[in-house]
mmCIF file of C-alpha atoms and ligand atoms in Angstrom:
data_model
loop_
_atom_site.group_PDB
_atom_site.id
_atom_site.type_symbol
_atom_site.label_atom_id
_atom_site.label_comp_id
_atom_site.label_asym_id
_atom_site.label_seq_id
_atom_site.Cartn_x
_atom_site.Cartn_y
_atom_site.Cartn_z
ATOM 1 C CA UNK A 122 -52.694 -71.052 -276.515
ATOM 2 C CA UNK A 123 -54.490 -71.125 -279.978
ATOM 3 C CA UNK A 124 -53.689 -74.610 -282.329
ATOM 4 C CA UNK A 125 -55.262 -74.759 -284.973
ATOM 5 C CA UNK A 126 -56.276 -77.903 -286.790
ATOM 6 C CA UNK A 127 -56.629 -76.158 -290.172
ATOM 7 C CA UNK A 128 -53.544 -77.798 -292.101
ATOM 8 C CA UNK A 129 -51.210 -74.818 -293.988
ATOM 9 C CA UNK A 130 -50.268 -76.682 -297.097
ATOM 10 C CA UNK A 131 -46.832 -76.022 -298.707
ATOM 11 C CA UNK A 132 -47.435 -77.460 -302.528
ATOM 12 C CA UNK A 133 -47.694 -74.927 -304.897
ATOM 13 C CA UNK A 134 -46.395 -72.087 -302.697
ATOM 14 C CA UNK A 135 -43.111 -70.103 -302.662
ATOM 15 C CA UNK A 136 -41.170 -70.888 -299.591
ATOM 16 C CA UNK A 137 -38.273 -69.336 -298.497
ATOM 17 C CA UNK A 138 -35.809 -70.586 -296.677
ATOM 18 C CA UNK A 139 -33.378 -67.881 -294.995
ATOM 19 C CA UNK A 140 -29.913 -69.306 -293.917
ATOM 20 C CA UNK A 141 -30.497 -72.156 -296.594
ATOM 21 C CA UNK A 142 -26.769 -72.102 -296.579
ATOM 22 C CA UNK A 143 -26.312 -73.656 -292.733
ATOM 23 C CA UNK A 144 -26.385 -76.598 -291.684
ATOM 24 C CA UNK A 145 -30.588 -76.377 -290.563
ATOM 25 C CA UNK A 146 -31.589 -73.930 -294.079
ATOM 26 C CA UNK A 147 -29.503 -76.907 -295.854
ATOM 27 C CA UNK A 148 -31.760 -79.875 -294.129
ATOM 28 C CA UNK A 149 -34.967 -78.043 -295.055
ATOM 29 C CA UNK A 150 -33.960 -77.377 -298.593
ATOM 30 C CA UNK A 151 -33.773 -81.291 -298.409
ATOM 31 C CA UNK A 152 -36.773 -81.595 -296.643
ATOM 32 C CA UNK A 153 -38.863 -79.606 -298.873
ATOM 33 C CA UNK A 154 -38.184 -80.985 -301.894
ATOM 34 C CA UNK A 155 -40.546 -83.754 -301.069
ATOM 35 C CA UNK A 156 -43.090 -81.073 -300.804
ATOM 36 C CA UNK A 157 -43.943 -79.884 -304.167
ATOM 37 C CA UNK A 158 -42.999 -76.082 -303.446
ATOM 38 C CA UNK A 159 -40.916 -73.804 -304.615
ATOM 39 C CA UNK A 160 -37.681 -73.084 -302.712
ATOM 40 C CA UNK A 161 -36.298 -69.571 -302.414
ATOM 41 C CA UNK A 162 -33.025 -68.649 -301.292
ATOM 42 C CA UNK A 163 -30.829 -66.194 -301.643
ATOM 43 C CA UNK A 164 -26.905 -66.007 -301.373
ATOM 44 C CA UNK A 165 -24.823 -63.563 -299.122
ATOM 45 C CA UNK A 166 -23.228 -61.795 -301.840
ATOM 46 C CA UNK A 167 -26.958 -61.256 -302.773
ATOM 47 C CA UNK A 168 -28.407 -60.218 -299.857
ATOM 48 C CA UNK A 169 -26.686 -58.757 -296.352
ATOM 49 C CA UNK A 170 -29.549 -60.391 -293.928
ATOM 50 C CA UNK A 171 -28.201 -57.691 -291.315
ATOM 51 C CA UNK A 172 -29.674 -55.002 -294.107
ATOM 52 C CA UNK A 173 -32.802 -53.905 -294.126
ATOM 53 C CA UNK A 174 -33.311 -52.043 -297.320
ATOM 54 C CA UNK A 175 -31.827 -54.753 -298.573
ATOM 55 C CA UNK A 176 -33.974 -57.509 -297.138
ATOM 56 C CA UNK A 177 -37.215 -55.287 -297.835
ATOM 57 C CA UNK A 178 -36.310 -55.539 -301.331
ATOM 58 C CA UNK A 179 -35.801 -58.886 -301.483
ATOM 59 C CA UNK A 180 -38.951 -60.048 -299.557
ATOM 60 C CA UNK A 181 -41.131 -57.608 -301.635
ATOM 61 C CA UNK A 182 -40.055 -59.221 -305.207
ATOM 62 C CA UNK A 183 -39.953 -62.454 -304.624
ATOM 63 C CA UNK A 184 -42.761 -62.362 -302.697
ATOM 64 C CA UNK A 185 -42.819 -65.596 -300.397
ATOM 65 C CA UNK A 186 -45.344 -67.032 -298.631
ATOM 66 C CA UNK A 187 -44.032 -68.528 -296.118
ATOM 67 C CA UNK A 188 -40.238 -68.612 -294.682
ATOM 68 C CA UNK A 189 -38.829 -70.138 -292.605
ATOM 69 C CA UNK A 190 -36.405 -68.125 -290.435
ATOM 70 C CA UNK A 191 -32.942 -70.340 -289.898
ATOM 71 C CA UNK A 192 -30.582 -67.234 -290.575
ATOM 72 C CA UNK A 193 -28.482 -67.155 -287.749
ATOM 73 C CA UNK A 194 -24.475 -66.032 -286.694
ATOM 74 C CA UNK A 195 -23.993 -69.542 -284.502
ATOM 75 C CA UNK A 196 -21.123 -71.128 -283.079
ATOM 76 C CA UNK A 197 -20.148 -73.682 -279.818
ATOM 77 C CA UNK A 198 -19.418 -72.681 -276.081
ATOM 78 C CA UNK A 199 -16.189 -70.969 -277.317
ATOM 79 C CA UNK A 200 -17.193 -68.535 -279.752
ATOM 80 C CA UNK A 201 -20.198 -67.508 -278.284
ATOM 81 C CA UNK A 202 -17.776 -66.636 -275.082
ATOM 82 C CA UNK A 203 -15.484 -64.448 -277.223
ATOM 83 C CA UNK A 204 -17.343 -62.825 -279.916
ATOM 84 C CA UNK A 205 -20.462 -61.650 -277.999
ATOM 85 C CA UNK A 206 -21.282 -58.556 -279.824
ATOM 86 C CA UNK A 207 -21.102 -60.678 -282.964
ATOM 87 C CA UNK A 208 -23.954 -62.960 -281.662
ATOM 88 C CA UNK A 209 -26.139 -60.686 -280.222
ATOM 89 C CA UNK A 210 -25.982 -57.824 -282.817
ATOM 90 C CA UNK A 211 -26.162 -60.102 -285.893
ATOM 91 C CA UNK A 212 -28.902 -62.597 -284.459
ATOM 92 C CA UNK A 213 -31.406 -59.225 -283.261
ATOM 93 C CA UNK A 214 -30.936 -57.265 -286.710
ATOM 94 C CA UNK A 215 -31.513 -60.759 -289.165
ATOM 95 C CA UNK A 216 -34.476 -61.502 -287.200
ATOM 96 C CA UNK A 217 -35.981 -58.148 -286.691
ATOM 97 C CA UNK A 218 -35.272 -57.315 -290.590
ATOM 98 C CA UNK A 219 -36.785 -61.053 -291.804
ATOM 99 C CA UNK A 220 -39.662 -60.788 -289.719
ATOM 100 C CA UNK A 221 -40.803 -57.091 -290.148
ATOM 101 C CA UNK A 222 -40.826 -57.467 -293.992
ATOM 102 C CA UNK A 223 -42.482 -60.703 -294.161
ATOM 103 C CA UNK A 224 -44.967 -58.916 -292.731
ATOM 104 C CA UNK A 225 -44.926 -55.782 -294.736
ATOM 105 C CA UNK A 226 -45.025 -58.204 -297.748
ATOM 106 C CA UNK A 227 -48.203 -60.497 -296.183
ATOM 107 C CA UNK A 228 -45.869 -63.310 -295.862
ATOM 108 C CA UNK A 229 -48.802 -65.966 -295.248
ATOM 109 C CA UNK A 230 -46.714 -68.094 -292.383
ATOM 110 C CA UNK A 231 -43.172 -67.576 -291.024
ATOM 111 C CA UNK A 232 -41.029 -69.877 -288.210
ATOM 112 C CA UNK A 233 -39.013 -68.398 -286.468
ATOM 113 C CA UNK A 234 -35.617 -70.846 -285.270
ATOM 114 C CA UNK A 235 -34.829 -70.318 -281.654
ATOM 115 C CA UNK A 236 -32.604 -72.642 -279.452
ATOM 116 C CA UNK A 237 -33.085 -74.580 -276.444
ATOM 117 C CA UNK A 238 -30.444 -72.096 -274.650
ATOM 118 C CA UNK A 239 -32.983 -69.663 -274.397
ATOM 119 C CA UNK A 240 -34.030 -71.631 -270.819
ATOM 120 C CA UNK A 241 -32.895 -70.091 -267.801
ATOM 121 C CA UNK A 242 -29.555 -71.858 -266.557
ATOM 122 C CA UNK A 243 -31.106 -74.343 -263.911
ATOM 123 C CA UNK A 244 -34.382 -74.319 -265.839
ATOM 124 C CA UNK A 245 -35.962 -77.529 -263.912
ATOM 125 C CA UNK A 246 -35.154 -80.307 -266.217
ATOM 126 C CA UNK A 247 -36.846 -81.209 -268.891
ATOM 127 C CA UNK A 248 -37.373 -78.102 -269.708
ATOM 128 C CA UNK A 249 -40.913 -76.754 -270.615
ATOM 129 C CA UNK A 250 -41.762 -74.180 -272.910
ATOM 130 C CA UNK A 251 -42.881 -71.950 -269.981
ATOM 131 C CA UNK A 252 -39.311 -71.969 -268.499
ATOM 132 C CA UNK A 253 -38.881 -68.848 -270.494
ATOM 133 C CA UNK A 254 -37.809 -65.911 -268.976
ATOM 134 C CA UNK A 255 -38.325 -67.548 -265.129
ATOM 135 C CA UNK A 256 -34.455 -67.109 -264.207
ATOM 136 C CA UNK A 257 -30.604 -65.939 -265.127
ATOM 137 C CA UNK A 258 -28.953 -67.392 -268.451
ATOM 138 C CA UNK A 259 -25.868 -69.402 -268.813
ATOM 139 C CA UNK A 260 -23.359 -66.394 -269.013
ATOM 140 C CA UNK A 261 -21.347 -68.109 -271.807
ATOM 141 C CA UNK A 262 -24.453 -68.090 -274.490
ATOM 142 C CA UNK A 263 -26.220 -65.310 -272.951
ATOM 143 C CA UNK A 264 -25.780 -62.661 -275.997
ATOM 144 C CA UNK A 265 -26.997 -65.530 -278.555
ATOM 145 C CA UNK A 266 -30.088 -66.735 -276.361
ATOM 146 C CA UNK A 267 -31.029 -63.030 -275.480
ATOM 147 C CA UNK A 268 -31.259 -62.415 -279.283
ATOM 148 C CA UNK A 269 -33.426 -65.390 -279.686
ATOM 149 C CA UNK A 270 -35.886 -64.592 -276.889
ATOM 150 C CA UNK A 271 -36.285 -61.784 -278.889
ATOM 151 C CA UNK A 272 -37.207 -63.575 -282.095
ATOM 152 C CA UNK A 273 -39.981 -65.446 -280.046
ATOM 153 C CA UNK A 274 -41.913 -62.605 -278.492
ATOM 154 C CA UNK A 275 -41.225 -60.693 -282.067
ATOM 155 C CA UNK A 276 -43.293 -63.571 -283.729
ATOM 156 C CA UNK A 277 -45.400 -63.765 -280.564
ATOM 157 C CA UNK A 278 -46.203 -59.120 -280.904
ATOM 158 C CA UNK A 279 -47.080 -59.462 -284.278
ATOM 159 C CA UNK A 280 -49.186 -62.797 -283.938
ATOM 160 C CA UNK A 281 -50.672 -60.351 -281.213
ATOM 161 C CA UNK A 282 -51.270 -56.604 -282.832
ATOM 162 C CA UNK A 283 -51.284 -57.961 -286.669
ATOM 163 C CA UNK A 284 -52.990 -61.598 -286.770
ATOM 164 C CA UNK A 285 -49.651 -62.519 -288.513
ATOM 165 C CA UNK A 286 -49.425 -66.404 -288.351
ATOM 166 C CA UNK A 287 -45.716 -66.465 -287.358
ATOM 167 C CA UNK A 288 -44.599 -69.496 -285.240
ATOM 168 C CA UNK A 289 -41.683 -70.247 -283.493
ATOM 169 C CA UNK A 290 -39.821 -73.522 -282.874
ATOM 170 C CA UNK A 291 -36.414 -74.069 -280.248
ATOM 171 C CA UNK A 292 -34.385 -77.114 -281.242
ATOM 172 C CA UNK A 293 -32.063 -78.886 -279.248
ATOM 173 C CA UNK A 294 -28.194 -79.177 -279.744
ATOM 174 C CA UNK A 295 -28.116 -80.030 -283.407
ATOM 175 C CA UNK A 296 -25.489 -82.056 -285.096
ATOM 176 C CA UNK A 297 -25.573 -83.654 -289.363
ATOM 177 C CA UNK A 298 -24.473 -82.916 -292.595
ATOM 178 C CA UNK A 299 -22.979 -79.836 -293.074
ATOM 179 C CA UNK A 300 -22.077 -78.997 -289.781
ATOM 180 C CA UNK A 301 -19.157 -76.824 -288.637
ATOM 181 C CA UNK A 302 -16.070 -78.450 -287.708
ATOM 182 C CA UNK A 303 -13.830 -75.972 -287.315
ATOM 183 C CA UNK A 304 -12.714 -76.309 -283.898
ATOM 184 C CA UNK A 305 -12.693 -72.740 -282.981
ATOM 185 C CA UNK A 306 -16.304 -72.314 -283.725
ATOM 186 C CA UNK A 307 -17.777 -75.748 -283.246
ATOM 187 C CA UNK A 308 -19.820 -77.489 -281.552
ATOM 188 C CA UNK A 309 -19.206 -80.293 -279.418
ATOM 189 C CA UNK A 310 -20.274 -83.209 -281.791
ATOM 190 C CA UNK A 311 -18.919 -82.097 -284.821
ATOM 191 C CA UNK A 312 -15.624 -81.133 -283.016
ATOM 192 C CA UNK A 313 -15.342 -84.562 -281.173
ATOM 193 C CA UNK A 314 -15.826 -85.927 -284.595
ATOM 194 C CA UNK A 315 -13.331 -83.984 -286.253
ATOM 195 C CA UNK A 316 -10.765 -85.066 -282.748
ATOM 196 C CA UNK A 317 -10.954 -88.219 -282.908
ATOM 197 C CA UNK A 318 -10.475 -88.662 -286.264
ATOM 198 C CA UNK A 319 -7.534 -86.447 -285.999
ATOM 199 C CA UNK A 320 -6.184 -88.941 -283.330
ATOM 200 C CA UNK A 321 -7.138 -92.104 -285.050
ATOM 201 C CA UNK A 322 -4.843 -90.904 -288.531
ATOM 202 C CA UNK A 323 -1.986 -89.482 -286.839
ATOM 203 C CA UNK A 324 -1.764 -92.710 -283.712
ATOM 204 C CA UNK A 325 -2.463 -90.492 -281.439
ATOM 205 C CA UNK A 326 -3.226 -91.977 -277.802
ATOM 206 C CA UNK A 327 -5.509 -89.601 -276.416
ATOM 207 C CA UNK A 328 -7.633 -86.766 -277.908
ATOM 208 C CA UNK A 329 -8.675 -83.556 -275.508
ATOM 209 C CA UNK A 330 -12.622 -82.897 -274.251
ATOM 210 C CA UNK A 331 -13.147 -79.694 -272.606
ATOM 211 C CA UNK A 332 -14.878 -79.476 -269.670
ATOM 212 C CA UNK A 333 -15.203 -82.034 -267.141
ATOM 213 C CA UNK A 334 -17.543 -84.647 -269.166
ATOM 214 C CA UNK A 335 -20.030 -84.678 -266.835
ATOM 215 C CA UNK A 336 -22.315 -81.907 -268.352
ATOM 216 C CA UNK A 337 -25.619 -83.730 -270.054
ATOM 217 C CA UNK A 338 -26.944 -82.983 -273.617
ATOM 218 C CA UNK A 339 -29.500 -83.884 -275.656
ATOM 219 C CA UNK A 340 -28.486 -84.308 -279.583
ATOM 220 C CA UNK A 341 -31.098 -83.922 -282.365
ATOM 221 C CA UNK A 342 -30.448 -84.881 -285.855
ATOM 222 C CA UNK A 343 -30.303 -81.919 -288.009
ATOM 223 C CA UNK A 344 -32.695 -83.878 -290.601
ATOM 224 C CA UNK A 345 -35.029 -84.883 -287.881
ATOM 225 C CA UNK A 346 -35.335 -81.223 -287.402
ATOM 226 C CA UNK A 347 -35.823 -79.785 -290.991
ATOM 227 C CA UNK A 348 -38.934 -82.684 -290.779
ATOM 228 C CA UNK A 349 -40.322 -81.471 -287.347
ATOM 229 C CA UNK A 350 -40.408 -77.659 -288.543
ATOM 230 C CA UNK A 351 -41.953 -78.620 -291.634
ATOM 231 C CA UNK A 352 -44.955 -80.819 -289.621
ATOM 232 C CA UNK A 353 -45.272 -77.667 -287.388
ATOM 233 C CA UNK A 354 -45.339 -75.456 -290.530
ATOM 234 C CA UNK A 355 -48.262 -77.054 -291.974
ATOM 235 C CA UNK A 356 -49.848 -78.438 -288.582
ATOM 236 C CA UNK A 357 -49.142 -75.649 -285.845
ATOM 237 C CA UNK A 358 -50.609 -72.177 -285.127
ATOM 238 C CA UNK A 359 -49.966 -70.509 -281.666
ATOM 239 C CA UNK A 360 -48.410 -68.068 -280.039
ATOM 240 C CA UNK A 361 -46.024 -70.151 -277.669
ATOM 241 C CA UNK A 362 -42.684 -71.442 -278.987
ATOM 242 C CA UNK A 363 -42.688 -75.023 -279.492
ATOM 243 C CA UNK A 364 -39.647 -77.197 -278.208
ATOM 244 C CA UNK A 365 -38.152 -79.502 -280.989
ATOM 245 C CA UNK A 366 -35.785 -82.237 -279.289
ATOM 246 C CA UNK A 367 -35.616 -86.440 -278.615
ATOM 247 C CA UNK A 368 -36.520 -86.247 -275.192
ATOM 248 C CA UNK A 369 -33.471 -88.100 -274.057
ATOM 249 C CA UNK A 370 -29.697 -86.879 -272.861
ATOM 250 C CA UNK A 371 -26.622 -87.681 -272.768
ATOM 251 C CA UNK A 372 -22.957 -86.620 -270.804
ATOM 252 C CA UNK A 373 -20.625 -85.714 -272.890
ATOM 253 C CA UNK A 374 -18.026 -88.844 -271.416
ATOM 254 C CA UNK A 375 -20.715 -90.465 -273.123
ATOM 255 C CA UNK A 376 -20.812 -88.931 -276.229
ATOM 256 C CA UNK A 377 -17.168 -88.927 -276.875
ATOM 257 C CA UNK A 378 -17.918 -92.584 -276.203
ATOM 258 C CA UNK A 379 -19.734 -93.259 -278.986
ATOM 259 C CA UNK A 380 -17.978 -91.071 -281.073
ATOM 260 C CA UNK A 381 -15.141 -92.839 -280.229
ATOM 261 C CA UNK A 382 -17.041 -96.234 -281.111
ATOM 262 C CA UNK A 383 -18.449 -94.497 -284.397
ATOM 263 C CA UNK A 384 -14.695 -93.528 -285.639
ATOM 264 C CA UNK A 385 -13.240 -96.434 -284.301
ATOM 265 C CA UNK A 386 -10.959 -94.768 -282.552
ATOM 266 C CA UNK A 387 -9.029 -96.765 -280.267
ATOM 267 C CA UNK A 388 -6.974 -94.390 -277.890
ATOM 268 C CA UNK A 389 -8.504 -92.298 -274.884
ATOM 269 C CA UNK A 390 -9.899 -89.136 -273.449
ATOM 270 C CA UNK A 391 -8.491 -86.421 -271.169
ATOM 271 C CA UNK A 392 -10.823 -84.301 -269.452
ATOM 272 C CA UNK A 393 -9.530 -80.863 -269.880
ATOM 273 C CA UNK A 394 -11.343 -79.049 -266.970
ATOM 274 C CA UNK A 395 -10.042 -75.482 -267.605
ATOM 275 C CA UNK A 396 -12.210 -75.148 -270.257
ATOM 276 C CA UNK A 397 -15.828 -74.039 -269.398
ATOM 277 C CA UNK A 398 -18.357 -76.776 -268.921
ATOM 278 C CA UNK A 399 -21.638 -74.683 -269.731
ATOM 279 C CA UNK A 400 -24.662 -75.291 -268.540
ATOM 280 C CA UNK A 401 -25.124 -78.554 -266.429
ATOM 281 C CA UNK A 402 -27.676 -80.072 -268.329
ATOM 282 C CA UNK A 403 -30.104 -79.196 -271.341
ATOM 283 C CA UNK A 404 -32.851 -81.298 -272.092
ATOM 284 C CA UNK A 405 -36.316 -80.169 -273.407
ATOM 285 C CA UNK A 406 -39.533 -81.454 -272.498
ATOM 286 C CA UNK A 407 -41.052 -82.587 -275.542
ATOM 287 C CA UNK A 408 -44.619 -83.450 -275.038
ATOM 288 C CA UNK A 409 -45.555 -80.598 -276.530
ATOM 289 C CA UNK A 410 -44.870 -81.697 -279.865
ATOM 290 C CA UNK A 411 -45.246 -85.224 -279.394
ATOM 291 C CA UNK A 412 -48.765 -84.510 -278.601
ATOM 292 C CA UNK A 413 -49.150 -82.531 -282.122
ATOM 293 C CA UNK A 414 -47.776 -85.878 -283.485
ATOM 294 C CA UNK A 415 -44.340 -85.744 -284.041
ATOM 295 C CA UNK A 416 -41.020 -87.976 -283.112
ATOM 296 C CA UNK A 417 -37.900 -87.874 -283.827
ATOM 297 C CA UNK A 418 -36.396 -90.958 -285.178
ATOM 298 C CA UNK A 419 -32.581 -90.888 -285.869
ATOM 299 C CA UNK A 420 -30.644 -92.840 -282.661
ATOM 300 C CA UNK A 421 -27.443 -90.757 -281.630
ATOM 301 C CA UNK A 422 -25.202 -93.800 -282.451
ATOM 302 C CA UNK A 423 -27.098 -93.780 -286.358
ATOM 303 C CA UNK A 424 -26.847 -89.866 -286.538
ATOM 304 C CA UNK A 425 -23.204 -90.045 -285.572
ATOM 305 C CA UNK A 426 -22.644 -92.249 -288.016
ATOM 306 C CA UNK A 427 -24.493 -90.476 -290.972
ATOM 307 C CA UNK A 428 -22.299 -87.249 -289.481
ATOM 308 C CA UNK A 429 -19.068 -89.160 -289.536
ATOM 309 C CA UNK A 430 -20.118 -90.283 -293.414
ATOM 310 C CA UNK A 431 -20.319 -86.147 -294.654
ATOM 311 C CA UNK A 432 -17.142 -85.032 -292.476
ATOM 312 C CA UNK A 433 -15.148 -87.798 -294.590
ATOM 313 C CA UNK A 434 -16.801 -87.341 -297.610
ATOM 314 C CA UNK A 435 -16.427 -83.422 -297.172
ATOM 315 C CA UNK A 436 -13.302 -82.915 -295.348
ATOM 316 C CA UNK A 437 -11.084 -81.884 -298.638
ATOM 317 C CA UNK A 438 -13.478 -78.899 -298.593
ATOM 318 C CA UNK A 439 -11.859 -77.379 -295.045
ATOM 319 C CA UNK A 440 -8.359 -77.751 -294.506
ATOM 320 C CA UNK A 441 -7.662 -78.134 -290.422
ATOM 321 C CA UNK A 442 -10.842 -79.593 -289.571
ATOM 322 C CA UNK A 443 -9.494 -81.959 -286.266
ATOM 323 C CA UNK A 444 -6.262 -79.889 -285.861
ATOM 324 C CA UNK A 445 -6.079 -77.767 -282.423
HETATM 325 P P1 LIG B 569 -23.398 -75.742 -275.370
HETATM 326 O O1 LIG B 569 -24.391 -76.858 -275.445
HETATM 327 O O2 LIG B 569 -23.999 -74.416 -275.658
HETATM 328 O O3 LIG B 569 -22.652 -75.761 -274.068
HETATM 329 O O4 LIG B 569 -22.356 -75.932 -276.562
HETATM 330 P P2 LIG B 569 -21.199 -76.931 -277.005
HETATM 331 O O5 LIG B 569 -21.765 -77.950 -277.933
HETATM 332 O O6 LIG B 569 -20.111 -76.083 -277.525
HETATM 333 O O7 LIG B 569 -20.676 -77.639 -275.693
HETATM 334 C C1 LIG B 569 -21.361 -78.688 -275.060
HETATM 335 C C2 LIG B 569 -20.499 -79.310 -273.989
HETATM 336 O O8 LIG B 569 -19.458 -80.077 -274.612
HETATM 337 C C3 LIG B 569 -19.773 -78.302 -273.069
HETATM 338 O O9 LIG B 569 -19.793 -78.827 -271.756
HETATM 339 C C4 LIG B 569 -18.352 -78.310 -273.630
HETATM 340 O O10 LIG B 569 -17.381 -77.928 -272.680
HETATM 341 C C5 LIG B 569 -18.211 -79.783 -274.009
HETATM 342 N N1 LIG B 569 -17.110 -80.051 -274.949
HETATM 343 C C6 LIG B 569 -16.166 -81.009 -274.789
HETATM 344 N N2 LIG B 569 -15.257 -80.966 -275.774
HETATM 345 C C7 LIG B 569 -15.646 -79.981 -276.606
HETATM 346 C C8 LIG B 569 -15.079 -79.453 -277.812
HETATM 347 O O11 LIG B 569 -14.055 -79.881 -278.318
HETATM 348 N N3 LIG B 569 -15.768 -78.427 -278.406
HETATM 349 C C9 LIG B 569 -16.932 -77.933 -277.862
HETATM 350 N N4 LIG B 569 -17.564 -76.941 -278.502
HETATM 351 N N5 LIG B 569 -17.446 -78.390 -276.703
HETATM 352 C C10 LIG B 569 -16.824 -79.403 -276.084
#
């Protein structure tokens, strides 16, 4: 592994972020604003990500020089079960389109987003960055982790044949502002959230977890993130993915705990066990990055909170967030 200790500064450069529109590109456009640098994003209807004529064009004129890479087709246990082709063919062409013309263009740095569900299914817990590729992956994400493997060693070949400085980072399960809480799609924060609000206005006695609750995650504050891939922007350089998480889990009885506490919610829980439970537990080793200096600092009860703040204040915007 090479670090470096050279510092990549951000002021004064052009920095673009790709997926600014998601809930992670959305918490780095917030992030970098304190940075004196000049965001570049571009819209959809602009640019097809999934294009690469299209993304070659882009890249070349406006010239970044450094992006980071949070473009992504994601989605909870659910829709990562049912729309497989979706999530692997998407996630492979963004990536392999971003990263090949930031290179034809001399993009100076790049990070590249994974995901903690890269790890093999019973990775030994917490996982370490070298659990990659050292067993079978959770069937239900395995299209979606299988593209993102492929975004690390893409970074990692042309780090290797090039002497491109492109990095790559794997958060935990995220959660924040401007997360998805449609239920269909969701994860398991936003859409216990969205539940249990739903029960709490209509009196509602009990709202519905899948699984069995006993599953363990770790939760990582979306703006925690956008400030740990900006310190490994400007601090890291090396070829190995670096894990971006707490360092603490959760179940999810738990969690639907203190979403119920965060809500005020005052009715129960039924365990609906027909629905898939995923992987048993997910939690990333973190010394990695805490030995490069960085923490996170939002408490789950505080991030829940701040979450449960933007679904209210945003909930006009999506009609049937909470309803089944
Ligand atoms: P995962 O971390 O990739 O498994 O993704 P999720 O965030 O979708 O699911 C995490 C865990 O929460 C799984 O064990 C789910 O079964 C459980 N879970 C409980 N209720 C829900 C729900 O309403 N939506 C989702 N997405 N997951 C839920």
């Amino acid at each position: 592994m090479t670090v470096s200790s050279r510092s990549y500064e951000l002021a004064g450069k052009r920095v673009w972020v790709a997926g600014h529109r998601g809930m992670v590109g959305s918490a780095l456009v917030r992030r970098l604003e304190r940075e004196g640098c000049e965001i570049l994003t571009v819209t959809r209807t602009e640019v097809d990500l999934r294009r690469q004529a299209e993304v070659e064009d882009w890249v070349n004129a406006a010239r970044p020089h450094a992006v980071f890479l949070a473009a992504a087709t994601v989605g909870g246990i659910l829709a990562n079960d049912t729309r497989p082709a979706e999530f692997i063919y998407d996630n492979l062409v963004i990536e392999t389109n971003i990263v090949h013309a930031a290179w034809t263009a001399r993009v100076e740095k790049l990070l590249f987003l994974g995901s903690s569900c890269i790890y093999p299914k019973l990775a030994p817990q917490p996982m370490r960055e070298d659990a990659l590729l050292t067993g079978p992956l959770e069937p239900t994400n395995q299209w979606y982790a299988v593209a993102k493997i492929a975004g690390i060693k893409l970074a990692e070949a042309y780090r290797r044949q090039y002497g491109a400085d492109f990095i790559s980072a794997m958060p935990t399960n995220l959660y924040g502002p401007g997360d998805n809480f449609e239920l269909k799609g969701s994860h398991v924060v936003p859409a216990l959230i969205a539940k249990t609000h739903a029960a709490k206005e209509s009196g509602a006695k009990e709202v519905e977890v899948w699984g069995t609750g006993k599953p363990r995650r770790e939760f990582l504050y979306v703006d925690d993130l956008a400030d740990a891939l900006v310190f490994l922007m400007r601090q890291y350089s090396g070829a190995e993915h670096v894990n971006v998480g707490t360092g603490s889990d959760v179940t999810i009885r738990e969690l639907a705990e203190l979403v119920r506490k965060v809500v005020g919610f005052e009715g129960g829980f039924r365990f609906d066990s027909s629905k898939p439970d995923g992987t048993p537990r997910k939690l990333l080793d973190v010394s990695k990055l805490a030995q490069l200096g960085w923490a996170a600092r939002t408490p789950l009860e505080e991030g829940l909170r701040l979450s449960y703040r933007w679904f209210l204040d945003h909930q006009a915007e999506a009609r049937g967030w909470g309803a089944r």
